[in-house]
PDB file of C-alpha atoms and ligand atoms in Angstrom:
ATOM      1  CA  UNK A  11     -45.496  -0.521  35.854  1.00  0.00           C
ATOM      2  CA  UNK A  12     -47.230   1.480  38.561  1.00  0.00           C
ATOM      3  CA  UNK A  13     -49.611   4.405  38.714  1.00  0.00           C
ATOM      4  CA  UNK A  14     -48.021   7.379  40.439  1.00  0.00           C
ATOM      5  CA  UNK A  15     -49.506   7.485  43.920  1.00  0.00           C
ATOM      6  CA  UNK A  16     -50.985  10.706  45.215  1.00  0.00           C
ATOM      7  CA  UNK A  17     -50.747  12.396  41.842  1.00  0.00           C
ATOM      8  CA  UNK A  18     -53.732  14.404  40.623  1.00  0.00           C
ATOM      9  CA  UNK A  19     -55.884  12.656  38.072  1.00  0.00           C
ATOM     10  CA  UNK A  20     -54.178  13.247  34.737  1.00  0.00           C
ATOM     11  CA  UNK A  21     -56.341  14.700  31.956  1.00  0.00           C
ATOM     12  CA  UNK A  22     -55.148  12.104  29.499  1.00  0.00           C
ATOM     13  CA  UNK A  23     -53.090   9.018  29.611  1.00  0.00           C
ATOM     14  CA  UNK A  24     -49.350   9.551  29.435  1.00  0.00           C
ATOM     15  CA  UNK A  25     -47.558   8.758  26.213  1.00  0.00           C
ATOM     16  CA  UNK A  26     -45.711   5.994  27.997  1.00  0.00           C
ATOM     17  CA  UNK A  27     -48.975   4.373  29.112  1.00  0.00           C
ATOM     18  CA  UNK A  28     -50.474   4.683  25.646  1.00  0.00           C
ATOM     19  CA  UNK A  29     -47.450   2.974  24.150  1.00  0.00           C
ATOM     20  CA  UNK A  30     -47.731   0.286  26.773  1.00  0.00           C
ATOM     21  CA  UNK A  31     -51.390  -0.390  25.944  1.00  0.00           C
ATOM     22  CA  UNK A  32     -50.713  -0.267  22.242  1.00  0.00           C
ATOM     23  CA  UNK A  33     -48.229  -3.065  22.788  1.00  0.00           C
ATOM     24  CA  UNK A  34     -50.697  -4.983  24.976  1.00  0.00           C
ATOM     25  CA  UNK A  35     -53.465  -4.649  22.357  1.00  0.00           C
ATOM     26  CA  UNK A  36     -51.195  -5.751  19.535  1.00  0.00           C
ATOM     27  CA  UNK A  37     -50.115  -8.745  21.602  1.00  0.00           C
ATOM     28  CA  UNK A  38     -53.731  -9.713  22.297  1.00  0.00           C
ATOM     29  CA  UNK A  39     -54.563  -9.205  18.640  1.00  0.00           C
ATOM     30  CA  UNK A  40     -51.800 -11.536  17.521  1.00  0.00           C
ATOM     31  CA  UNK A  41     -52.856 -14.119  20.090  1.00  0.00           C
ATOM     32  CA  UNK A  42     -56.528 -14.099  19.025  1.00  0.00           C
ATOM     33  CA  UNK A  43     -55.639 -14.168  15.358  1.00  0.00           C
ATOM     34  CA  UNK A  44     -53.459 -17.183  15.975  1.00  0.00           C
ATOM     35  CA  UNK A  45     -56.377 -18.898  17.738  1.00  0.00           C
ATOM     36  CA  UNK A  46     -58.647 -18.050  14.842  1.00  0.00           C
ATOM     37  CA  UNK A  47     -56.078 -19.394  12.416  1.00  0.00           C
ATOM     38  CA  UNK A  48     -56.148 -16.160  10.506  1.00  0.00           C
ATOM     39  CA  UNK A  49     -53.337 -13.983   9.333  1.00  0.00           C
ATOM     40  CA  UNK A  50     -53.309 -10.228   9.395  1.00  0.00           C
ATOM     41  CA  UNK A  51     -54.193  -9.845   5.749  1.00  0.00           C
ATOM     42  CA  UNK A  52     -57.165 -12.207   5.924  1.00  0.00           C
ATOM     43  CA  UNK A  53     -59.065 -11.077   8.960  1.00  0.00           C
ATOM     44  CA  UNK A  54     -57.675  -7.749  10.032  1.00  0.00           C
ATOM     45  CA  UNK A  55     -58.921  -5.819   7.031  1.00  0.00           C
ATOM     46  CA  UNK A  56     -62.662  -5.903   7.734  1.00  0.00           C
ATOM     47  CA  UNK A  57     -63.226  -6.788  11.385  1.00  0.00           C
ATOM     48  CA  UNK A  58     -66.510  -4.873  11.500  1.00  0.00           C
ATOM     49  CA  UNK A  59     -68.334  -6.688   8.727  1.00  0.00           C
ATOM     50  CA  UNK A  60     -66.943 -10.017   9.918  1.00  0.00           C
ATOM     51  CA  UNK A  61     -68.394  -9.369  13.354  1.00  0.00           C
ATOM     52  CA  UNK A  62     -71.784  -8.411  11.919  1.00  0.00           C
ATOM     53  CA  UNK A  63     -71.940 -11.556   9.817  1.00  0.00           C
ATOM     54  CA  UNK A  64     -71.064 -13.769  12.742  1.00  0.00           C
ATOM     55  CA  UNK A  65     -73.747 -12.402  15.058  1.00  0.00           C
ATOM     56  CA  UNK A  66     -76.557 -12.564  12.501  1.00  0.00           C
ATOM     57  CA  UNK A  67     -75.544 -16.132  11.718  1.00  0.00           C
ATOM     58  CA  UNK A  68     -75.693 -17.243  15.347  1.00  0.00           C
ATOM     59  CA  UNK A  69     -79.056 -15.550  15.847  1.00  0.00           C
ATOM     60  CA  UNK A  70     -80.359 -17.411  12.852  1.00  0.00           C
ATOM     61  CA  UNK A  71     -79.116 -20.719  14.263  1.00  0.00           C
ATOM     62  CA  UNK A  72     -80.606 -20.186  17.713  1.00  0.00           C
ATOM     63  CA  UNK A  73     -83.904 -22.056  17.290  1.00  0.00           C
ATOM     64  CA  UNK A  74     -82.677 -25.063  15.360  1.00  0.00           C
ATOM     65  CA  UNK A  75     -82.394 -28.718  16.390  1.00  0.00           C
ATOM     66  CA  UNK A  76     -79.754 -30.536  18.433  1.00  0.00           C
ATOM     67  CA  UNK A  77     -77.393 -31.578  15.651  1.00  0.00           C
ATOM     68  CA  UNK A  78     -77.350 -27.976  14.557  1.00  0.00           C
ATOM     69  CA  UNK A  79     -76.461 -27.096  18.143  1.00  0.00           C
ATOM     70  CA  UNK A  80     -73.090 -28.800  17.889  1.00  0.00           C
ATOM     71  CA  UNK A  81     -72.288 -26.784  14.812  1.00  0.00           C
ATOM     72  CA  UNK A  82     -73.603 -23.660  16.483  1.00  0.00           C
ATOM     73  CA  UNK A  83     -71.440 -24.311  19.516  1.00  0.00           C
ATOM     74  CA  UNK A  84     -68.344 -24.475  17.340  1.00  0.00           C
ATOM     75  CA  UNK A  85     -69.519 -21.430  15.505  1.00  0.00           C
ATOM     76  CA  UNK A  86     -70.273 -19.397  18.623  1.00  0.00           C
ATOM     77  CA  UNK A  87     -66.778 -20.037  19.854  1.00  0.00           C
ATOM     78  CA  UNK A  88     -65.413 -18.626  16.637  1.00  0.00           C
ATOM     79  CA  UNK A  89     -67.873 -15.791  16.887  1.00  0.00           C
ATOM     80  CA  UNK A  90     -66.725 -14.884  20.388  1.00  0.00           C
ATOM     81  CA  UNK A  91     -63.131 -14.810  19.283  1.00  0.00           C
ATOM     82  CA  UNK A  92     -64.141 -12.768  16.283  1.00  0.00           C
ATOM     83  CA  UNK A  93     -65.977 -10.336  18.480  1.00  0.00           C
ATOM     84  CA  UNK A  94     -63.011 -10.120  20.823  1.00  0.00           C
ATOM     85  CA  UNK A  95     -60.768  -9.300  17.902  1.00  0.00           C
ATOM     86  CA  UNK A  96     -63.206  -6.621  16.801  1.00  0.00           C
ATOM     87  CA  UNK A  97     -63.111  -5.009  20.239  1.00  0.00           C
ATOM     88  CA  UNK A  98     -59.337  -5.025  20.187  1.00  0.00           C
ATOM     89  CA  UNK A  99     -59.361  -3.322  16.790  1.00  0.00           C
ATOM     90  CA  UNK A 100     -61.820  -0.742  18.079  1.00  0.00           C
ATOM     91  CA  UNK A 101     -59.566  -0.043  21.047  1.00  0.00           C
ATOM     92  CA  UNK A 102     -56.543   0.319  18.770  1.00  0.00           C
ATOM     93  CA  UNK A 103     -58.498   2.706  16.581  1.00  0.00           C
ATOM     94  CA  UNK A 104     -59.389   4.815  19.613  1.00  0.00           C
ATOM     95  CA  UNK A 105     -55.800   4.734  20.751  1.00  0.00           C
ATOM     96  CA  UNK A 106     -54.520   5.985  17.392  1.00  0.00           C
ATOM     97  CA  UNK A 107     -57.292   8.387  16.445  1.00  0.00           C
ATOM     98  CA  UNK A 108     -58.226   9.927  19.754  1.00  0.00           C
ATOM     99  CA  UNK A 109     -55.698   8.950  22.402  1.00  0.00           C
ATOM    100  CA  UNK A 110     -57.272  11.450  24.806  1.00  0.00           C
ATOM    101  CA  UNK A 111     -60.346   9.225  25.046  1.00  0.00           C
ATOM    102  CA  UNK A 112     -58.478   5.968  25.405  1.00  0.00           C
ATOM    103  CA  UNK A 113     -58.762   4.472  28.872  1.00  0.00           C
ATOM    104  CA  UNK A 114     -61.830   6.531  29.703  1.00  0.00           C
ATOM    105  CA  UNK A 115     -65.170   4.963  30.537  1.00  0.00           C
ATOM    106  CA  UNK A 116     -67.657   5.296  27.663  1.00  0.00           C
ATOM    107  CA  UNK A 117     -70.501   5.612  30.090  1.00  0.00           C
ATOM    108  CA  UNK A 118     -69.403   7.940  32.890  1.00  0.00           C
ATOM    109  CA  UNK A 119     -66.180   9.407  31.464  1.00  0.00           C
ATOM    110  CA  UNK A 120     -64.095   8.396  34.465  1.00  0.00           C
ATOM    111  CA  UNK A 121     -60.714   6.866  33.888  1.00  0.00           C
ATOM    112  CA  UNK A 122     -60.617   3.110  33.849  1.00  0.00           C
ATOM    113  CA  UNK A 123     -58.276   1.703  36.480  1.00  0.00           C
ATOM    114  CA  UNK A 124     -54.839   0.810  35.175  1.00  0.00           C
ATOM    115  CA  UNK A 125     -55.108  -2.732  36.565  1.00  0.00           C
ATOM    116  CA  UNK A 126     -58.373  -3.273  34.721  1.00  0.00           C
ATOM    117  CA  UNK A 127     -56.953  -1.991  31.444  1.00  0.00           C
ATOM    118  CA  UNK A 128     -53.847  -4.062  31.908  1.00  0.00           C
ATOM    119  CA  UNK A 129     -55.937  -7.213  32.237  1.00  0.00           C
ATOM    120  CA  UNK A 130     -58.446  -6.111  29.584  1.00  0.00           C
ATOM    121  CA  UNK A 131     -56.811  -3.505  27.335  1.00  0.00           C
ATOM    122  CA  UNK A 132     -59.921  -3.225  25.156  1.00  0.00           C
ATOM    123  CA  UNK A 133     -62.202  -2.412  28.089  1.00  0.00           C
ATOM    124  CA  UNK A 134     -64.626   0.418  27.339  1.00  0.00           C
ATOM    125  CA  UNK A 135     -66.263   0.741  30.728  1.00  0.00           C
ATOM    126  CA  UNK A 136     -64.933   1.286  34.211  1.00  0.00           C
ATOM    127  CA  UNK A 137     -65.549  -1.479  36.685  1.00  0.00           C
ATOM    128  CA  UNK A 138     -68.524   0.359  38.243  1.00  0.00           C
ATOM    129  CA  UNK A 139     -70.365   0.839  34.949  1.00  0.00           C
ATOM    130  CA  UNK A 140     -69.537  -2.705  33.879  1.00  0.00           C
ATOM    131  CA  UNK A 141     -71.011  -3.968  37.134  1.00  0.00           C
ATOM    132  CA  UNK A 142     -74.159  -1.924  36.559  1.00  0.00           C
ATOM    133  CA  UNK A 143     -74.483  -3.431  33.087  1.00  0.00           C
ATOM    134  CA  UNK A 144     -74.046  -6.959  34.468  1.00  0.00           C
ATOM    135  CA  UNK A 145     -76.650  -6.317  37.168  1.00  0.00           C
ATOM    136  CA  UNK A 146     -79.129  -5.024  34.609  1.00  0.00           C
ATOM    137  CA  UNK A 147     -78.850  -8.313  32.707  1.00  0.00           C
ATOM    138  CA  UNK A 148     -79.943 -10.372  35.711  1.00  0.00           C
TER     139      UNK A 148
HETATM  140 ZN1   ZN B 208     -67.921   4.336  34.165  1.00  0.00          ZN
END
């Protein structure tokens, strides 16, 4: 799939592209859920509260001893996957509820490059804003 070259910036993503990313997101979702060992009915229902629980748990664990670290390590892995799943759900929600905002950067409003979205369909920021965020962390 290619972006039409030389075309003016479209106001919203085409229906075809939205369908494509819906498929990509659902694929990613299935993959992550498989890794988590969860089925749709177990984890998909409340991704938001699950994510909240996971992060508060890992914060709580942060200052504990070394044997707790092994458990934390295992837990953080699960937490990352859980968070990833949450982001995918958020992206799907955006795609269904307000397709005109899907694929647009949450920070500057520019469209996120197709290649970036293809690799990371739940991306919320364009590569420039993401880079700025990464730099700020350093
Ligand atoms: Zn941006």
